mmCIF file of C-alpha atoms and ligand atoms in Angstrom:
data_model
loop_
_atom_site.group_PDB
_atom_site.id
_atom_site.type_symbol
_atom_site.label_atom_id
_atom_site.label_comp_id
_atom_site.label_asym_id
_atom_site.label_seq_id
_atom_site.Cartn_x
_atom_site.Cartn_y
_atom_site.Cartn_z
ATOM 1 C CA MET A 1 86.405 71.804 4.833
ATOM 2 C CA GLU A 2 84.833 73.370 7.852
ATOM 3 C CA LYS A 3 84.772 71.748 11.323
ATOM 4 C CA THR A 4 82.233 72.616 13.946
ATOM 5 C CA LEU A 5 81.567 71.712 17.600
ATOM 6 C CA VAL A 6 78.439 69.974 18.786
ATOM 7 C CA ILE A 7 77.845 69.282 22.500
ATOM 8 C CA LEU A 8 75.158 66.753 23.309
ATOM 9 C CA LYS A 9 73.962 68.438 26.503
ATOM 10 C CA PRO A 10 72.806 66.652 29.637
ATOM 11 C CA SER A 11 69.189 67.106 28.413
ATOM 12 C CA CYS A 12 70.125 65.114 25.332
ATOM 13 C CA LEU A 13 71.594 62.186 27.305
ATOM 14 C CA GLN A 14 68.871 62.225 30.053
ATOM 15 C CA ARG A 15 66.075 62.246 27.435
ATOM 16 C CA GLY A 16 67.690 59.328 25.577
ATOM 17 C CA LEU A 17 68.159 61.412 22.364
ATOM 18 C CA VAL A 18 71.864 60.766 21.638
ATOM 19 C CA GLY A 19 71.005 58.356 18.768
ATOM 20 C CA GLU A 20 68.222 60.565 17.370
ATOM 21 C CA VAL A 21 70.416 63.620 17.250
ATOM 22 C CA THR A 22 73.614 62.002 15.906
ATOM 23 C CA LYS A 23 71.509 60.170 13.297
ATOM 24 C CA ARG A 24 70.418 63.485 11.815
ATOM 25 C CA PHE A 25 74.018 64.723 11.337
ATOM 26 C CA GLU A 26 74.988 61.320 9.951
ATOM 27 C CA ARG A 27 72.142 61.248 7.457
ATOM 28 C CA LYS A 28 72.829 64.789 6.352
ATOM 29 C CA GLY A 29 76.332 63.750 5.249
ATOM 30 C CA LEU A 30 78.494 65.447 7.860
ATOM 31 C CA ARG A 31 81.664 63.589 8.630
ATOM 32 C CA LEU A 32 82.207 62.678 12.320
ATOM 33 C CA ALA A 33 85.686 63.783 12.965
ATOM 34 C CA GLY A 34 85.729 63.483 16.805
ATOM 35 C CA MET A 35 83.466 62.233 19.627
ATOM 36 C CA LYS A 36 83.948 61.715 23.360
ATOM 37 C CA MET A 37 82.099 61.743 26.598
ATOM 38 C CA CYS A 38 83.381 64.133 29.222
ATOM 39 C CA GLN A 39 82.471 65.796 32.469
ATOM 40 C CA LEU A 40 82.477 69.594 31.933
ATOM 41 C CA THR A 41 83.977 71.830 34.577
ATOM 42 C CA ASP A 42 82.900 75.203 35.977
ATOM 43 C CA GLU A 43 86.014 76.744 34.516
ATOM 44 C CA GLN A 44 85.281 75.411 31.032
ATOM 45 C CA MET A 45 81.666 76.628 31.274
ATOM 46 C CA SER A 46 82.682 80.084 32.496
ATOM 47 C CA GLU A 47 84.839 80.382 29.351
ATOM 48 C CA HIS A 48 82.330 78.759 27.015
ATOM 49 C CA TYR A 49 79.397 80.941 28.160
ATOM 50 C CA ALA A 50 81.431 84.140 28.856
ATOM 51 C CA HIS A 51 79.060 86.058 26.613
ATOM 52 C CA LEU A 52 76.290 85.339 29.134
ATOM 53 C CA ALA A 53 78.270 86.110 32.355
ATOM 54 C CA ASP A 54 76.092 89.088 33.278
ATOM 55 C CA LYS A 55 72.794 87.185 32.953
ATOM 56 C CA PRO A 56 70.928 86.142 36.142
ATOM 57 C CA PHE A 57 70.766 82.558 34.876
ATOM 58 C CA PHE A 58 74.555 82.204 34.340
ATOM 59 C CA GLN A 59 75.317 79.917 37.210
ATOM 60 C CA GLN A 60 72.141 77.882 36.698
ATOM 61 C CA LEU A 61 73.102 77.434 33.010
ATOM 62 C CA LYS A 62 76.654 76.337 33.889
ATOM 63 C CA ASP A 63 75.237 73.862 36.547
ATOM 64 C CA SER A 64 72.831 72.450 33.946
ATOM 65 C CA MET A 65 75.815 71.592 31.695
ATOM 66 C CA MET A 66 77.630 69.787 34.499
ATOM 67 C CA ILE A 67 74.780 67.737 36.085
ATOM 68 C CA THR A 68 75.765 64.699 33.973
ATOM 69 C CA PRO A 69 78.583 64.041 31.483
ATOM 70 C CA VAL A 70 78.057 65.339 27.962
ATOM 71 C CA VAL A 71 79.186 64.087 24.574
ATOM 72 C CA VAL A 72 81.362 66.518 22.571
ATOM 73 C CA CYS A 73 81.393 66.001 18.790
ATOM 74 C CA CYS A 74 83.262 67.467 15.880
ATOM 75 C CA TYR A 75 81.494 67.395 12.575
ATOM 76 C CA GLU A 76 83.084 68.296 9.207
ATOM 77 C CA GLY A 77 81.597 69.299 5.869
ATOM 78 C CA VAL A 78 81.405 72.090 3.363
ATOM 79 C CA GLY A 79 79.832 75.071 5.158
ATOM 80 C CA ALA A 80 79.394 72.765 8.250
ATOM 81 C CA VAL A 81 79.128 75.607 10.768
ATOM 82 C CA GLU A 82 76.020 77.102 9.106
ATOM 83 C CA VAL A 83 74.510 73.744 8.159
ATOM 84 C CA VAL A 84 74.728 72.445 11.751
ATOM 85 C CA ARG A 85 73.397 75.744 13.150
ATOM 86 C CA GLN A 86 70.349 75.567 10.851
ATOM 87 C CA MET A 87 69.731 71.999 11.862
ATOM 88 C CA THR A 88 69.936 73.130 15.559
ATOM 89 C CA GLY A 89 67.164 75.755 15.370
ATOM 90 C CA ALA A 90 66.530 78.830 17.530
ATOM 91 C CA THR A 91 67.859 78.896 21.061
ATOM 92 C CA CYS A 92 64.485 78.391 22.796
ATOM 93 C CA GLY A 93 62.968 75.056 21.996
ATOM 94 C CA ARG A 94 59.497 76.608 22.104
ATOM 95 C CA LYS A 95 60.431 79.010 19.319
ATOM 96 C CA ALA A 96 62.629 76.699 17.243
ATOM 97 C CA ALA A 97 61.073 75.670 13.946
ATOM 98 C CA PRO A 98 59.662 72.155 13.606
ATOM 99 C CA GLY A 99 62.158 70.037 11.677
ATOM 100 C CA THR A 100 65.101 71.432 13.682
ATOM 101 C CA ILE A 101 66.632 69.464 16.537
ATOM 102 C CA ARG A 102 65.513 71.943 19.147
ATOM 103 C CA GLY A 103 62.166 72.459 17.392
ATOM 104 C CA ASP A 104 61.473 68.730 17.437
ATOM 105 C CA PHE A 105 62.902 67.699 20.804
ATOM 106 C CA SER A 106 62.803 70.614 23.208
ATOM 107 C CA MET A 107 60.279 72.781 25.157
ATOM 108 C CA SER A 108 62.953 74.880 26.941
ATOM 109 C CA PHE A 109 65.338 77.792 26.610
ATOM 110 C CA GLN A 110 68.006 76.142 28.788
ATOM 111 C CA GLU A 111 67.303 72.446 28.283
ATOM 112 C CA ASN A 112 67.637 72.686 24.551
ATOM 113 C CA ILE A 113 69.439 69.405 23.777
ATOM 114 C CA ILE A 114 72.584 70.594 21.987
ATOM 115 C CA HIS A 115 75.148 73.347 21.727
ATOM 116 C CA THR A 116 76.476 74.225 18.292
ATOM 117 C CA SER A 117 79.145 76.727 17.316
ATOM 118 C CA ASP A 118 77.783 79.914 15.820
ATOM 119 C CA SER A 119 80.660 80.989 13.572
ATOM 120 C CA LEU A 120 83.792 79.514 12.005
ATOM 121 C CA GLU A 121 85.957 81.574 14.300
ATOM 122 C CA ASN A 122 84.152 80.371 17.449
ATOM 123 C CA ALA A 123 84.094 76.806 16.211
ATOM 124 C CA ALA A 124 87.933 76.776 16.048
ATOM 125 C CA VAL A 125 88.170 78.249 19.610
ATOM 126 C CA GLU A 126 85.531 75.860 20.979
ATOM 127 C CA LEU A 127 87.022 72.725 19.350
ATOM 128 C CA LYS A 128 90.361 73.629 21.009
ATOM 129 C CA ARG A 129 88.556 74.044 24.307
ATOM 130 C CA PHE A 130 87.095 70.574 24.416
ATOM 131 C CA PHE A 131 89.379 68.420 22.242
ATOM 132 C CA LYS A 132 93.047 67.689 22.816
ATOM 133 C CA ASP A 133 95.571 67.136 19.982
ATOM 134 C CA GLY A 134 94.993 63.759 18.443
ATOM 135 C CA GLU A 135 91.347 63.546 19.336
ATOM 136 C CA ILE A 136 90.072 64.917 16.016
ATOM 137 C CA PHE A 137 90.655 62.540 13.114
ATOM 138 C CA ASP A 138 91.104 63.085 9.411
ATOM 139 C CA TYR A 139 89.880 60.200 7.238
ATOM 140 C CA THR A 140 87.964 60.100 3.994
ATOM 141 C CA LEU A 141 84.420 58.912 3.588
ATOM 142 C CA PRO A 142 84.071 56.370 0.873
ATOM 143 C CA THR A 143 80.833 58.150 -0.128
ATOM 144 C CA GLN A 144 82.597 61.478 -0.624
ATOM 145 C CA GLN A 145 81.979 61.619 -4.403
ATOM 146 C CA PHE A 146 78.288 61.055 -3.790
ATOM 147 C CA LEU A 147 78.094 63.760 -1.042
ATOM 148 C CA TYR A 148 79.583 66.562 -3.143
ATOM 149 C CA ALA A 149 80.394 67.483 -6.749
ATOM 150 C CA ALA A 150 84.065 67.670 -7.521
ATOM 151 C CA ASP A 151 83.971 71.493 -7.652
ATOM 152 C CA GLU A 152 82.224 71.831 -4.299
ATOM 153 C CA VAL A 153 84.991 70.513 -2.076
HETATM 154 N N1 UDP B 201 70.185 80.297 27.552
HETATM 155 C C1 UDP B 201 69.111 80.326 28.425
HETATM 156 N N2 UDP B 201 68.313 81.399 28.458
HETATM 157 C C2 UDP B 201 68.447 82.428 27.684
HETATM 158 C C3 UDP B 201 69.530 82.427 26.718
HETATM 159 C C4 UDP B 201 70.358 81.324 26.706
HETATM 160 O O1 UDP B 201 68.932 79.352 29.178
HETATM 161 O O2 UDP B 201 67.681 83.436 27.688
HETATM 162 C C5 UDP B 201 71.035 79.089 27.475
HETATM 163 C C6 UDP B 201 70.622 78.050 26.428
HETATM 164 O O3 UDP B 201 70.868 76.758 26.910
HETATM 165 C C7 UDP B 201 71.576 78.360 25.265
HETATM 166 C C8 UDP B 201 72.823 78.791 26.035
HETATM 167 O O4 UDP B 201 72.357 79.543 27.166
HETATM 168 O O5 UDP B 201 71.754 77.271 24.471
HETATM 169 C C9 UDP B 201 73.781 79.698 25.219
HETATM 170 O O6 UDP B 201 73.057 80.815 24.790
HETATM 171 P P1 UDP B 201 73.279 81.358 23.357
HETATM 172 O O7 UDP B 201 72.688 82.714 23.244
HETATM 173 O O8 UDP B 201 74.758 81.250 22.932
HETATM 174 O O9 UDP B 201 72.376 80.367 22.436
HETATM 175 P P2 UDP B 201 72.763 79.157 21.470
HETATM 176 O O10 UDP B 201 73.963 79.638 20.705
HETATM 177 O O11 UDP B 201 72.906 77.932 22.253
HETATM 178 O O12 UDP B 201 71.487 79.120 20.546
HETATM 179 MG MG1 MG B 202 75.712 80.294 21.392
#
């Protein structure tokens, strides 16, 4: 099954939305495979947002991710990368569709509550960036047979 990275950004913690956001992934049926609080570093953020290095807001964006600790999460499910991305919504909270996390909880481009991996390939790279060996756990949900048909998994 696919694994994907979710970062509960400082805006999520400061706004008191950790429960609201994780509740959505939980109710959806994604399996929580890893979760920890950490203080991100400039080096990690330069790597993580390398695709935005030429943008004028690059340093401001990195700083916004380091202003408080964050919570990094690994969720697993069939097609989890796309499912989580759809639940996240468009990058700018003002444009994100109602019903999505950003659409429901954010008014901002930068302060948009969560980061989520945008492809299976990037998910693997990003999970390695934020989780050490032994911090992602394999266990079976007792509800598994009611989450998926036998031929879906
Ligand atoms: N971002 C921003 N202004 C922009 C584009 C991006 O502040 O014009 C921030 C925003 O916090 C976003 C992050 O940079 O979540 C990474 O941008 P990306 O294009 O990868 O968007 P995402 O994958 O998070 O939707
Ligand atoms: Mg992105």
